[in-house]
mmCIF file of N, CA and C in Angstrom:
data_model
loop_
_atom_site.group_PDB
_atom_site.id
_atom_site.type_symbol
_atom_site.label_atom_id
_atom_site.label_comp_id
_atom_site.label_asym_id
_atom_site.label_seq_id
_atom_site.Cartn_x
_atom_site.Cartn_y
_atom_site.Cartn_z
ATOM 1 N N UNK A 1 -58.177 -56.809 51.860
ATOM 2 C CA UNK A 1 -58.741 -56.581 53.181
ATOM 3 C C UNK A 1 -57.720 -55.805 54.031
ATOM 4 N N UNK A 2 -58.178 -54.833 54.791
ATOM 5 C CA UNK A 2 -57.304 -54.012 55.635
ATOM 6 C C UNK A 2 -57.030 -54.777 56.935
ATOM 7 N N UNK A 3 -55.750 -54.901 57.320
ATOM 8 C CA UNK A 3 -55.446 -55.563 58.595
ATOM 9 C C UNK A 3 -56.127 -54.835 59.749
ATOM 10 N N UNK A 4 -56.531 -55.596 60.741
ATOM 11 C CA UNK A 4 -57.297 -55.060 61.886
ATOM 12 C C UNK A 4 -56.562 -53.899 62.556
ATOM 13 N N UNK A 5 -55.274 -54.015 62.765
ATOM 14 C CA UNK A 5 -54.501 -52.969 63.444
ATOM 15 C C UNK A 5 -54.549 -51.667 62.643
ATOM 16 N N UNK A 6 -54.397 -51.749 61.321
ATOM 17 C CA UNK A 6 -54.447 -50.571 60.468
ATOM 18 C C UNK A 6 -55.849 -49.967 60.479
ATOM 19 N N UNK A 7 -56.863 -50.820 60.436
ATOM 20 C CA UNK A 7 -58.252 -50.354 60.473
ATOM 21 C C UNK A 7 -58.522 -49.566 61.750
ATOM 22 N N UNK A 8 -58.096 -50.089 62.897
ATOM 23 C CA UNK A 8 -58.313 -49.413 64.182
ATOM 24 C C UNK A 8 -57.561 -48.080 64.229
ATOM 25 N N UNK A 9 -56.347 -48.059 63.679
ATOM 26 C CA UNK A 9 -55.575 -46.809 63.655
ATOM 27 C C UNK A 9 -56.269 -45.758 62.800
ATOM 28 N N UNK A 10 -56.784 -46.178 61.636
ATOM 29 C CA UNK A 10 -57.492 -45.235 60.758
ATOM 30 C C UNK A 10 -58.785 -44.744 61.399
ATOM 31 N N UNK A 11 -59.496 -45.650 62.036
ATOM 32 C CA UNK A 11 -60.752 -45.267 62.691
ATOM 33 C C UNK A 11 -60.479 -44.279 63.819
ATOM 34 N N UNK A 12 -59.427 -44.518 64.585
ATOM 35 C CA UNK A 12 -59.074 -43.610 65.676
ATOM 36 C C UNK A 12 -58.679 -42.242 65.163
ATOM 37 N N UNK A 13 -57.934 -42.205 64.062
ATOM 38 C CA UNK A 13 -57.526 -40.924 63.477
ATOM 39 C C UNK A 13 -58.730 -40.154 62.964
ATOM 40 N N UNK A 14 -59.675 -40.864 62.359
ATOM 41 C CA UNK A 14 -60.882 -40.209 61.848
ATOM 42 C C UNK A 14 -61.710 -39.642 62.994
ATOM 43 N N UNK A 15 -61.811 -40.374 64.091
ATOM 44 C CA UNK A 15 -62.583 -39.891 65.249
ATOM 45 C C UNK A 15 -61.912 -38.665 65.866
ATOM 46 N N UNK A 16 -60.599 -38.677 65.916
ATOM 47 C CA UNK A 16 -59.880 -37.534 66.492
ATOM 48 C C UNK A 16 -60.015 -36.299 65.620
ATOM 49 N N UNK A 17 -60.144 -36.486 64.304
ATOM 50 C CA UNK A 17 -60.250 -35.354 63.382
ATOM 51 C C UNK A 17 -61.651 -34.770 63.341
ATOM 52 N N UNK A 18 -62.649 -35.550 63.754
ATOM 53 C CA UNK A 18 -64.035 -35.070 63.720
ATOM 54 C C UNK A 18 -64.205 -33.967 64.753
ATOM 55 N N UNK A 19 -64.901 -32.868 64.396
ATOM 56 C CA UNK A 19 -65.093 -31.796 65.368
ATOM 57 C C UNK A 19 -65.996 -32.258 66.505
ATOM 58 N N UNK A 20 -65.620 -31.916 67.710
ATOM 59 C CA UNK A 20 -66.439 -32.266 68.870
ATOM 60 C C UNK A 20 -67.602 -31.293 68.955
ATOM 61 N N UNK A 21 -68.784 -31.820 69.222
ATOM 62 C CA UNK A 21 -69.929 -30.927 69.378
ATOM 63 C C UNK A 21 -69.820 -30.251 70.740
ATOM 64 N N UNK A 22 -70.171 -28.998 70.785
ATOM 65 C CA UNK A 22 -70.077 -28.235 72.021
ATOM 66 C C UNK A 22 -71.120 -28.731 73.013
ATOM 67 N N UNK A 23 -70.710 -28.848 74.246
ATOM 68 C CA UNK A 23 -71.645 -29.254 75.292
ATOM 69 C C UNK A 23 -72.650 -28.132 75.509
ATOM 70 N N UNK A 24 -73.893 -28.481 75.835
ATOM 71 C CA UNK A 24 -74.883 -27.438 76.090
ATOM 72 C C UNK A 24 -74.452 -26.556 77.263
ATOM 73 N N UNK A 25 -74.761 -25.289 77.176
ATOM 74 C CA UNK A 25 -74.469 -24.354 78.258
ATOM 75 C C UNK A 25 -75.738 -24.132 79.068
ATOM 76 N N UNK A 26 -75.557 -23.771 80.317
ATOM 77 C CA UNK A 26 -76.682 -23.465 81.200
ATOM 78 C C UNK A 26 -76.684 -21.962 81.453
ATOM 79 N N UNK A 27 -77.818 -21.334 81.169
ATOM 80 C CA UNK A 27 -78.001 -19.897 81.377
ATOM 81 C C UNK A 27 -79.084 -19.698 82.428
ATOM 82 N N UNK A 28 -78.942 -18.676 83.240
ATOM 83 C CA UNK A 28 -79.904 -18.428 84.318
ATOM 84 C C UNK A 28 -80.671 -17.140 84.060
ATOM 85 N N UNK A 29 -81.996 -17.227 84.243
ATOM 86 C CA UNK A 29 -82.859 -16.041 84.244
ATOM 87 C C UNK A 29 -83.479 -15.981 85.632
ATOM 88 N N UNK A 30 -83.229 -14.891 86.332
ATOM 89 C CA UNK A 30 -83.709 -14.748 87.700
ATOM 90 C C UNK A 30 -84.907 -13.808 87.752
ATOM 91 N N UNK A 31 -85.913 -14.218 88.520
ATOM 92 C CA UNK A 31 -87.072 -13.370 88.778
ATOM 93 C C UNK A 31 -86.881 -12.772 90.165
ATOM 94 N N UNK A 32 -86.946 -11.442 90.222
ATOM 95 C CA UNK A 32 -86.754 -10.750 91.491
ATOM 96 C C UNK A 32 -87.522 -9.438 91.428
ATOM 97 N N UNK A 33 -88.162 -9.078 92.505
ATOM 98 C CA UNK A 33 -88.898 -7.810 92.600
ATOM 99 C C UNK A 33 -89.906 -7.666 91.455
ATOM 100 N N UNK A 34 -90.622 -8.755 91.174
ATOM 101 C CA UNK A 34 -91.699 -8.753 90.172
ATOM 102 C C UNK A 34 -91.197 -8.434 88.770
ATOM 103 N N UNK A 35 -89.982 -8.893 88.434
ATOM 104 C CA UNK A 35 -89.429 -8.660 87.095
ATOM 105 C C UNK A 35 -88.479 -9.799 86.720
ATOM 106 N N UNK A 36 -88.406 -10.079 85.423
ATOM 107 C CA UNK A 36 -87.403 -11.007 84.916
ATOM 108 C C UNK A 36 -86.088 -10.245 84.845
ATOM 109 N N UNK A 37 -85.016 -10.879 85.282
ATOM 110 C CA UNK A 37 -83.700 -10.258 85.236
ATOM 111 C C UNK A 37 -83.190 -10.164 83.807
ATOM 112 N N UNK A 38 -81.955 -9.738 83.636
ATOM 113 C CA UNK A 38 -81.393 -9.591 82.290
ATOM 114 C C UNK A 38 -81.457 -10.907 81.519
ATOM 115 N N UNK A 39 -81.750 -10.799 80.231
ATOM 116 C CA UNK A 39 -81.822 -11.972 79.372
ATOM 117 C C UNK A 39 -80.417 -12.376 78.949
ATOM 118 N N UNK A 40 -80.139 -13.675 78.988
ATOM 119 C CA UNK A 40 -78.821 -14.131 78.547
ATOM 120 C C UNK A 40 -78.651 -13.956 77.046
ATOM 121 N N UNK A 41 -77.421 -13.786 76.630
ATOM 122 C CA UNK A 41 -77.111 -13.690 75.205
ATOM 123 C C UNK A 41 -76.323 -14.936 74.806
ATOM 124 N N UNK A 42 -76.298 -15.223 73.517
ATOM 125 C CA UNK A 42 -75.537 -16.370 73.030
ATOM 126 C C UNK A 42 -76.260 -17.692 73.151
ATOM 127 N N UNK A 43 -77.583 -17.655 73.356
ATOM 128 C CA UNK A 43 -78.353 -18.898 73.475
ATOM 129 C C UNK A 43 -78.350 -19.662 72.161
ATOM 130 N N UNK A 44 -78.260 -20.991 72.266
ATOM 131 C CA UNK A 44 -78.288 -21.860 71.088
ATOM 132 C C UNK A 44 -79.240 -23.027 71.355
ATOM 133 N N UNK A 45 -79.761 -23.598 70.278
ATOM 134 C CA UNK A 45 -80.602 -24.787 70.412
ATOM 135 C C UNK A 45 -79.804 -25.851 71.164
ATOM 136 N N UNK A 46 -80.435 -26.484 72.143
ATOM 137 C CA UNK A 46 -79.780 -27.496 72.970
ATOM 138 C C UNK A 46 -79.275 -26.963 74.292
ATOM 139 N N UNK A 47 -79.124 -25.632 74.412
ATOM 140 C CA UNK A 47 -78.717 -25.052 75.683
ATOM 141 C C UNK A 47 -79.866 -25.151 76.682
ATOM 142 N N UNK A 48 -79.531 -24.906 77.937
ATOM 143 C CA UNK A 48 -80.500 -25.000 79.027
ATOM 144 C C UNK A 48 -80.710 -23.622 79.639
ATOM 145 N N UNK A 49 -81.967 -23.271 79.864
ATOM 146 C CA UNK A 49 -82.287 -22.058 80.626
ATOM 147 C C UNK A 49 -82.793 -22.509 81.990
ATOM 148 N N UNK A 50 -82.158 -21.999 83.022
ATOM 149 C CA UNK A 50 -82.604 -22.268 84.383
ATOM 150 C C UNK A 50 -83.311 -21.017 84.892
ATOM 151 N N UNK A 51 -84.593 -21.161 85.165
ATOM 152 C CA UNK A 51 -85.404 -20.073 85.696
ATOM 153 C C UNK A 51 -85.328 -20.153 87.212
ATOM 154 N N UNK A 52 -85.019 -19.037 87.869
ATOM 155 C CA UNK A 52 -84.897 -18.988 89.322
ATOM 156 C C UNK A 52 -85.845 -17.911 89.839
ATOM 157 N N UNK A 53 -86.768 -18.306 90.701
ATOM 158 C CA UNK A 53 -87.736 -17.361 91.263
ATOM 159 C C UNK A 53 -87.282 -16.960 92.665
ATOM 160 N N UNK A 54 -86.763 -15.754 92.799
ATOM 161 C CA UNK A 54 -86.339 -15.238 94.101
ATOM 162 C C UNK A 54 -87.403 -14.372 94.757
ATOM 163 N N UNK A 55 -88.610 -14.398 94.222
ATOM 164 C CA UNK A 55 -89.735 -13.660 94.807
ATOM 165 C C UNK A 55 -90.511 -14.549 95.781
ATOM 166 N N UNK A 56 -91.416 -13.916 96.516
ATOM 167 C CA UNK A 56 -92.301 -14.669 97.416
ATOM 168 C C UNK A 56 -93.606 -15.052 96.722
ATOM 169 N N UNK A 57 -93.747 -14.651 95.456
ATOM 170 C CA UNK A 57 -94.965 -14.924 94.690
ATOM 171 C C UNK A 57 -94.717 -16.012 93.642
ATOM 172 N N UNK A 58 -95.779 -16.713 93.256
ATOM 173 C CA UNK A 58 -95.709 -17.655 92.140
ATOM 174 C C UNK A 58 -95.639 -16.855 90.846
ATOM 175 N N UNK A 59 -94.781 -17.284 89.930
ATOM 176 C CA UNK A 59 -94.669 -16.676 88.608
ATOM 177 C C UNK A 59 -94.673 -17.779 87.562
ATOM 178 N N UNK A 60 -94.710 -17.379 86.318
ATOM 179 C CA UNK A 60 -94.525 -18.328 85.221
ATOM 180 C C UNK A 60 -93.668 -17.650 84.161
ATOM 181 N N UNK A 61 -93.105 -18.468 83.310
ATOM 182 C CA UNK A 61 -92.456 -17.987 82.087
ATOM 183 C C UNK A 61 -93.228 -18.699 80.986
ATOM 184 N N UNK A 62 -94.122 -17.978 80.362
ATOM 185 C CA UNK A 62 -95.061 -18.553 79.400
ATOM 186 C C UNK A 62 -94.805 -17.941 78.026
ATOM 187 N N UNK A 63 -94.417 -18.790 77.073
ATOM 188 C CA UNK A 63 -94.121 -18.310 75.723
ATOM 189 C C UNK A 63 -95.409 -17.896 75.024
ATOM 190 N N UNK A 64 -95.362 -16.779 74.349
ATOM 191 C CA UNK A 64 -96.534 -16.314 73.600
ATOM 192 C C UNK A 64 -96.880 -17.263 72.455
ATOM 193 N N UNK A 65 -95.857 -17.960 71.916
ATOM 194 C CA UNK A 65 -96.120 -18.920 70.838
ATOM 195 C C UNK A 65 -96.451 -20.318 71.379
ATOM 196 N N UNK A 66 -96.610 -20.430 72.703
ATOM 197 C CA UNK A 66 -96.975 -21.666 73.395
ATOM 198 C C UNK A 66 -95.880 -22.745 73.340
ATOM 199 N N UNK A 67 -94.650 -22.372 73.035
ATOM 200 C CA UNK A 67 -93.572 -23.359 72.954
ATOM 201 C C UNK A 67 -93.072 -23.798 74.334
ATOM 202 N N UNK A 68 -93.332 -23.009 75.374
ATOM 203 C CA UNK A 68 -93.021 -23.434 76.744
ATOM 204 C C UNK A 68 -93.916 -22.699 77.728
ATOM 205 N N UNK A 69 -94.078 -23.318 78.881
ATOM 206 C CA UNK A 69 -94.855 -22.733 79.972
ATOM 207 C C UNK A 69 -94.273 -23.287 81.267
ATOM 208 N N UNK A 70 -93.447 -22.487 81.912
ATOM 209 C CA UNK A 70 -92.728 -22.913 83.106
ATOM 210 C C UNK A 70 -93.390 -22.295 84.324
ATOM 211 N N UNK A 71 -93.808 -23.127 85.248
ATOM 212 C CA UNK A 71 -94.401 -22.683 86.516
ATOM 213 C C UNK A 71 -93.277 -22.494 87.519
ATOM 214 N N UNK A 72 -93.244 -21.316 88.167
ATOM 215 C CA UNK A 72 -92.168 -20.993 89.107
ATOM 216 C C UNK A 72 -92.735 -20.678 90.485
ATOM 217 N N UNK A 73 -92.719 -21.649 91.334
ATOM 218 C CA UNK A 73 -93.160 -21.420 92.716
ATOM 219 C C UNK A 73 -92.106 -20.560 93.423
ATOM 220 N N UNK A 74 -92.464 -19.913 94.526
ATOM 221 C CA UNK A 74 -91.487 -19.096 95.238
ATOM 222 C C UNK A 74 -90.234 -19.897 95.597
ATOM 223 N N UNK A 75 -89.085 -19.297 95.351
ATOM 224 C CA UNK A 75 -87.764 -19.861 95.655
ATOM 225 C C UNK A 75 -87.435 -21.112 94.828
ATOM 226 N N UNK A 76 -88.190 -21.378 93.763
ATOM 227 C CA UNK A 76 -87.970 -22.567 92.929
ATOM 228 C C UNK A 76 -86.950 -22.299 91.825
ATOM 229 N N UNK A 77 -86.372 -23.398 91.314
ATOM 230 C CA UNK A 77 -85.492 -23.402 90.144
ATOM 231 C C UNK A 77 -86.059 -24.445 89.192
ATOM 232 N N UNK A 78 -86.231 -24.049 87.930
ATOM 233 C CA UNK A 78 -86.756 -24.976 86.923
ATOM 234 C C UNK A 78 -85.899 -24.843 85.673
ATOM 235 N N UNK A 79 -85.483 -25.988 85.123
ATOM 236 C CA UNK A 79 -84.654 -25.989 83.907
ATOM 237 C C UNK A 79 -85.475 -26.418 82.702
ATOM 238 N N UNK A 80 -85.144 -25.826 81.554
ATOM 239 C CA UNK A 80 -85.754 -26.237 80.292
ATOM 240 C C UNK A 80 -84.694 -26.204 79.200
ATOM 241 N N UNK A 81 -84.848 -27.090 78.231
ATOM 242 C CA UNK A 81 -83.925 -27.164 77.105
ATOM 243 C C UNK A 81 -84.497 -26.362 75.948
ATOM 244 N N UNK A 82 -83.668 -25.556 75.316
ATOM 245 C CA UNK A 82 -84.100 -24.772 74.161
ATOM 246 C C UNK A 82 -84.144 -25.691 72.941
ATOM 247 N N UNK A 83 -85.320 -25.773 72.317
ATOM 248 C CA UNK A 83 -85.529 -26.776 71.268
ATOM 249 C C UNK A 83 -85.584 -26.235 69.855
ATOM 250 N N UNK A 84 -85.790 -24.920 69.707
ATOM 251 C CA UNK A 84 -85.856 -24.392 68.341
ATOM 252 C C UNK A 84 -85.286 -22.975 68.298
ATOM 253 N N UNK A 85 -84.746 -22.608 67.135
ATOM 254 C CA UNK A 85 -84.177 -21.265 67.014
ATOM 255 C C UNK A 85 -85.266 -20.210 66.818
ATOM 256 N N UNK A 86 -84.895 -18.974 67.102
ATOM 257 C CA UNK A 86 -85.804 -17.852 66.885
ATOM 258 C C UNK A 86 -85.903 -16.982 68.118
ATOM 259 N N UNK A 87 -86.717 -15.953 68.002
ATOM 260 C CA UNK A 87 -86.980 -15.059 69.124
ATOM 261 C C UNK A 87 -88.322 -15.432 69.723
ATOM 262 N N UNK A 88 -88.326 -15.697 71.013
ATOM 263 C CA UNK A 88 -89.550 -16.111 71.688
ATOM 264 C C UNK A 88 -89.885 -15.096 72.779
ATOM 265 N N UNK A 89 -90.993 -14.414 72.600
ATOM 266 C CA UNK A 89 -91.484 -13.493 73.624
ATOM 267 C C UNK A 89 -92.213 -14.320 74.690
ATOM 268 N N UNK A 90 -92.045 -13.930 75.943
ATOM 269 C CA UNK A 90 -92.736 -14.637 77.024
ATOM 270 C C UNK A 90 -93.227 -13.631 78.060
ATOM 271 N N UNK A 91 -94.083 -14.114 78.946
ATOM 272 C CA UNK A 91 -94.666 -13.270 79.986
ATOM 273 C C UNK A 91 -94.992 -14.141 81.194
ATOM 274 N N UNK A 92 -95.375 -13.503 82.283
ATOM 275 C CA UNK A 92 -95.852 -14.214 83.464
ATOM 276 C C UNK A 92 -97.380 -14.251 83.405
ATOM 277 N N UNK A 93 -97.958 -15.452 83.467
ATOM 278 C CA UNK A 93 -99.422 -15.576 83.432
ATOM 279 C C UNK A 93 -100.087 -14.864 84.616
ATOM 280 N N UNK A 94 -99.407 -14.794 85.741
ATOM 281 C CA UNK A 94 -99.980 -14.196 86.947
ATOM 282 C C UNK A 94 -99.776 -12.684 87.000
ATOM 283 N N UNK A 95 -98.773 -12.213 86.296
ATOM 284 C CA UNK A 95 -98.420 -10.789 86.297
ATOM 285 C C UNK A 95 -98.060 -10.409 84.865
ATOM 286 N N UNK A 96 -99.049 -10.177 83.997
ATOM 287 C CA UNK A 96 -98.813 -9.985 82.560
ATOM 288 C C UNK A 96 -97.880 -8.830 82.202
ATOM 289 N N UNK A 97 -97.628 -7.926 83.127
ATOM 290 C CA UNK A 97 -96.676 -6.851 82.859
ATOM 291 C C UNK A 97 -95.223 -7.321 82.900
ATOM 292 N N UNK A 98 -95.001 -8.506 83.419
ATOM 293 C CA UNK A 98 -93.660 -9.094 83.456
ATOM 294 C C UNK A 98 -93.429 -9.781 82.108
ATOM 295 N N UNK A 99 -92.493 -9.283 81.335
ATOM 296 C CA UNK A 99 -92.256 -9.828 79.997
ATOM 297 C C UNK A 99 -90.763 -9.953 79.714
ATOM 298 N N UNK A 100 -90.451 -10.695 78.683
ATOM 299 C CA UNK A 100 -89.068 -10.838 78.239
ATOM 300 C C UNK A 100 -89.024 -11.529 76.893
ATOM 301 N N UNK A 101 -87.816 -11.652 76.341
ATOM 302 C CA UNK A 101 -87.601 -12.334 75.064
ATOM 303 C C UNK A 101 -86.322 -13.147 75.143
ATOM 304 N N UNK A 102 -86.399 -14.374 74.630
ATOM 305 C CA UNK A 102 -85.209 -15.198 74.463
ATOM 306 C C UNK A 102 -84.881 -15.224 72.978
ATOM 307 N N UNK A 103 -83.622 -15.001 72.644
ATOM 308 C CA UNK A 103 -83.171 -15.074 71.259
ATOM 309 C C UNK A 103 -82.257 -16.297 71.166
ATOM 310 N N UNK A 104 -82.709 -17.286 70.362
ATOM 311 C CA UNK A 104 -82.031 -18.563 70.279
ATOM 312 C C UNK A 104 -81.506 -18.784 68.865
ATOM 313 N N UNK A 105 -80.214 -19.032 68.745
ATOM 314 C CA UNK A 105 -79.594 -19.332 67.447
ATOM 315 C C UNK A 105 -79.575 -20.838 67.228
ATOM 316 N N UNK A 106 -79.302 -21.215 65.978
ATOM 317 C CA UNK A 106 -79.230 -22.657 65.654
ATOM 318 C C UNK A 106 -78.070 -23.310 66.339
#
């Protein structure tokens, strides 16, 4: 049987050696002048996208594959967590000419 003190020391060493998982990052996509701003790069599953509507109109960020549908009232901020990898095309339900793509890595 391993003495308790040795067991705790080994357990602590193993925990210290384990790689720490990266904390999720928050990325912002701003809507202004009837357009989605630049798309963030480096998105990963688990990261957060914060949609910010700086227009006076209601907008949405609606995924073409139906994986998300974010309603953006004027001057609102809405956060969503990225749940799966891939490229997701989206548009505004109210203004279909407003489009963008999120590229999400694993």
